[in-house]
Coordinates of C-alpha atoms in Angstrom, one line a residue:
X1 CA 137.7 105.3 -126.8
X2 CA 137.3 104.6 -130.5
X3 CA 134.1 104.4 -132.5
X4 CA 133.6 100.7 -131.9
X5 CA 134.1 101.1 -128.2
X6 CA 131.5 103.9 -128.2
X7 CA 129.0 101.6 -129.9
X8 CA 129.6 98.9 -127.4
X9 CA 129.2 101.3 -124.5
X10 CA 125.7 102.0 -125.8
X11 CA 124.9 98.5 -127.0
X12 CA 126.0 96.6 -123.9
X13 CA 123.4 98.1 -121.5
X14 CA 120.6 98.3 -124.1
X15 CA 120.8 95.3 -126.5
X16 CA 122.9 93.4 -124.0
X17 CA 120.5 94.2 -121.2
X18 CA 117.5 93.1 -123.2
X19 CA 119.2 89.8 -124.1
X20 CA 120.2 89.3 -120.5
X21 CA 116.6 89.5 -119.4
X22 CA 115.4 87.2 -122.2
X23 CA 118.0 84.6 -121.5
X24 CA 118.3 85.0 -117.8
X25 CA 122.1 85.0 -118.3
X26 CA 124.4 84.2 -115.4
X27 CA 128.1 84.7 -115.9
X28 CA 130.9 82.9 -114.0
X29 CA 134.5 84.0 -113.9
X30 CA 134.3 87.2 -116.0
X31 CA 136.9 88.7 -113.6
X32 CA 139.4 86.4 -115.3
X33 CA 139.3 88.3 -118.6
X34 CA 142.4 90.4 -119.1
X35 CA 141.3 94.0 -119.4
X36 CA 144.2 95.2 -121.6
X37 CA 146.3 93.8 -124.4
X38 CA 145.7 91.6 -127.4
X39 CA 143.4 88.6 -126.6
X40 CA 141.6 85.7 -128.4
X41 CA 138.3 84.8 -126.9
X42 CA 137.4 81.2 -127.9
X43 CA 133.7 80.3 -127.5
X44 CA 131.4 77.4 -128.5
X45 CA 128.3 78.1 -130.6
X46 CA 124.8 76.8 -130.7
X47 CA 122.4 79.7 -131.4
X48 CA 122.1 83.1 -133.0
X49 CA 121.6 84.4 -129.4
X50 CA 125.3 83.4 -128.6
X51 CA 127.0 86.6 -129.9
X52 CA 124.9 89.0 -127.8
X53 CA 125.1 86.7 -124.8
X54 CA 128.9 86.5 -125.0
X55 CA 129.2 90.2 -125.7
X56 CA 127.2 91.2 -122.6
X57 CA 129.2 88.7 -120.6
X58 CA 132.6 90.0 -121.6
X59 CA 134.0 93.1 -119.9
X60 CA 135.8 94.1 -123.1
X61 CA 134.8 95.1 -126.6
X62 CA 134.8 92.0 -128.8
X63 CA 135.7 92.2 -132.5
X64 CA 133.7 89.2 -133.9
X65 CA 134.4 87.3 -137.0
X66 CA 131.1 86.3 -138.7
X67 CA 130.2 84.5 -141.9
X68 CA 129.9 86.7 -145.0
X69 CA 126.3 85.7 -145.5
X70 CA 125.3 87.3 -142.2
X71 CA 126.9 90.6 -143.3
X72 CA 124.8 90.6 -146.5
X73 CA 121.5 90.6 -144.5
X74 CA 120.0 94.2 -144.8
X75 CA 120.2 95.9 -141.4
X76 CA 121.9 93.1 -139.6
X77 CA 125.1 93.5 -141.6
X78 CA 125.3 97.2 -140.8
X79 CA 124.5 96.6 -137.1
X80 CA 127.2 93.9 -136.9
X81 CA 129.8 96.1 -138.5
X82 CA 129.0 99.0 -136.2
X83 CA 130.0 96.6 -133.4
X84 CA 133.4 95.9 -135.1
X85 CA 132.4 92.6 -136.7
X86 CA 134.2 91.5 -139.9
X87 CA 133.4 88.9 -142.4
X88 CA 134.9 85.5 -143.4
X89 CA 134.2 83.2 -146.3
X90 CA 133.6 79.8 -144.8
X91 CA 134.9 76.7 -146.5
X92 CA 137.8 78.4 -148.3
X93 CA 141.0 80.2 -147.6
X94 CA 140.2 83.8 -146.7
X95 CA 143.5 85.7 -146.4
X96 CA 141.8 89.0 -145.7
X97 CA 140.0 87.6 -142.7
X98 CA 143.3 86.1 -141.4
X99 CA 145.0 89.5 -141.8
X100 CA 142.2 91.2 -140.0
X101 CA 142.2 88.8 -137.1
X102 CA 146.0 89.3 -136.6
X103 CA 145.7 93.1 -136.8
X104 CA 142.9 93.2 -134.2
X105 CA 145.0 91.4 -131.5
X106 CA 148.2 93.2 -132.6
X107 CA 146.5 96.5 -132.0
X108 CA 145.7 95.3 -128.4
X109 CA 142.0 94.4 -128.9
X110 CA 140.0 91.3 -128.1
X111 CA 139.1 89.0 -131.0
X112 CA 135.9 87.0 -130.5
X113 CA 135.8 83.6 -132.3
X114 CA 133.2 80.9 -132.3
X115 CA 135.9 78.3 -132.7
X116 CA 133.9 75.4 -134.2
X117 CA 133.3 77.5 -137.3
X118 CA 129.6 77.0 -137.3
X119 CA 126.6 76.4 -135.0
X120 CA 126.5 72.9 -133.5
X121 CA 123.3 71.0 -134.2
X122 CA 124.1 68.1 -131.9
X123 CA 123.7 70.1 -128.7
X124 CA 127.3 69.5 -127.5
X125 CA 130.5 71.5 -128.4
X126 CA 132.1 70.4 -131.6
X127 CA 135.7 70.1 -133.0
X128 CA 137.7 73.3 -132.7
X129 CA 139.1 74.8 -135.9
X130 CA 142.7 76.1 -135.9
X131 CA 142.0 79.8 -136.4
X132 CA 142.1 80.8 -132.7
X133 CA 145.4 78.9 -132.1
X134 CA 147.0 80.3 -135.3
X135 CA 146.3 83.9 -134.2
X136 CA 147.4 83.3 -130.6
X137 CA 150.7 81.6 -131.6
X138 CA 151.7 83.9 -134.5
X139 CA 150.9 87.1 -132.6
X140 CA 152.0 85.9 -129.1
X141 CA 148.8 86.7 -127.4
X142 CA 146.8 84.6 -124.8
X143 CA 143.6 82.7 -125.4
X144 CA 140.7 82.6 -123.0
X145 CA 137.9 80.1 -123.3
X146 CA 134.2 81.0 -122.8
X147 CA 131.7 78.2 -122.7
X148 CA 128.1 78.9 -123.4
X149 CA 125.4 76.6 -121.9
X150 CA 121.7 76.6 -122.4
X151 CA 121.4 78.5 -125.7
X152 CA 120.9 75.2 -127.6
X153 CA 117.4 74.9 -126.0
X154 CA 116.7 78.6 -126.0
X155 CA 113.9 79.8 -128.3
X156 CA 111.5 82.7 -128.5
X157 CA 108.7 81.5 -126.3
X158 CA 110.9 79.0 -124.6
X159 CA 113.2 81.2 -122.6
X160 CA 115.6 78.6 -121.2
X161 CA 118.3 80.1 -118.9
X162 CA 121.7 80.6 -120.5
X163 CA 125.0 80.7 -118.6
X164 CA 128.6 81.6 -119.6
X165 CA 131.8 80.3 -117.8
X166 CA 135.2 81.8 -118.4
X167 CA 138.4 79.8 -118.2
X168 CA 141.8 81.2 -117.3
X169 CA 143.9 83.0 -120.0
X170 CA 146.6 80.8 -121.3
X171 CA 149.6 81.3 -123.6
X172 CA 150.8 78.8 -126.3
X173 CA 154.3 80.4 -126.6
X174 CA 155.9 77.0 -126.2
X175 CA 154.3 75.6 -129.3
X176 CA 155.8 76.1 -132.8
X177 CA 154.2 78.1 -135.6
X178 CA 152.7 75.9 -138.2
X179 CA 150.3 73.0 -138.4
X180 CA 151.5 70.9 -135.5
X181 CA 151.5 73.8 -133.1
X182 CA 148.1 74.9 -134.2
X183 CA 146.6 71.4 -133.9
X184 CA 148.0 70.9 -130.4
X185 CA 146.7 74.3 -129.2
X186 CA 143.3 73.7 -130.8
X187 CA 143.1 70.3 -129.0
X188 CA 143.8 72.1 -125.7
X189 CA 141.2 74.7 -126.4
X190 CA 138.7 72.0 -127.3
X191 CA 139.3 70.1 -124.1
X192 CA 138.9 73.3 -122.0
X193 CA 135.7 74.4 -123.7
X194 CA 134.2 71.0 -123.2
X195 CA 135.2 70.9 -119.5
X196 CA 133.7 74.3 -118.9
X197 CA 130.6 73.4 -120.7
X198 CA 130.2 70.2 -118.7
X199 CA 130.8 72.1 -115.5
X200 CA 128.0 74.5 -116.5
X201 CA 125.7 71.5 -117.1
X202 CA 126.2 70.5 -113.5
X203 CA 125.7 74.1 -112.3
X204 CA 122.4 74.1 -114.1
X205 CA 121.4 70.9 -112.4
X206 CA 122.2 72.4 -109.0
X207 CA 120.0 75.4 -109.7
X208 CA 122.7 77.8 -110.9
X209 CA 124.3 79.0 -107.6
X210 CA 125.7 82.4 -108.2
X211 CA 128.8 82.0 -106.1
X212 CA 130.2 79.0 -108.1
X213 CA 133.8 79.3 -109.5
X214 CA 134.6 77.7 -112.9
X215 CA 137.4 75.1 -113.0
X216 CA 140.9 76.4 -113.5

């Protein structure tokens, strides 16, 4: 167990436990997450509550990529880095962030990416950026999608329930390295995230039965 794993071992039942209570989080399909080996976790993003919700829902330590502005917030930046988060400069080429992403999965860890690149203000998942596909294809590791539903409505004082649905891990080994392969894989990730998110919408309308299984 490295230092980051130790921080997660403490943070998951404490911070994660508190977030779980505040969001009434239910998780579907977490048993699908591979417990070993390099992995890219591709999630949608609506709210600041998404990172701790996803973190408590994943059985593995997640190394998150987060915008550099968040790392500059006193206290928050230090907390994020203690959990293994690293920064990225949005809107420009950031070779250091790309190098870090590749090293994380190459070392057998799970990389956590909110693949739209920013929070979605429309209330539905947005276009998927190519970063997740690039890492998966160049390093030969699988991608697993995690859809988050309900966090768009969640606010302090309006504790709407939040749910997470995990897809199946999938490989993009058949696709070429480069722009065309990254675009095709990103389109597949986008379709799967949207399907999982829509499935969760139906699950919420049914009262969130605990024994439901996400679509394969």
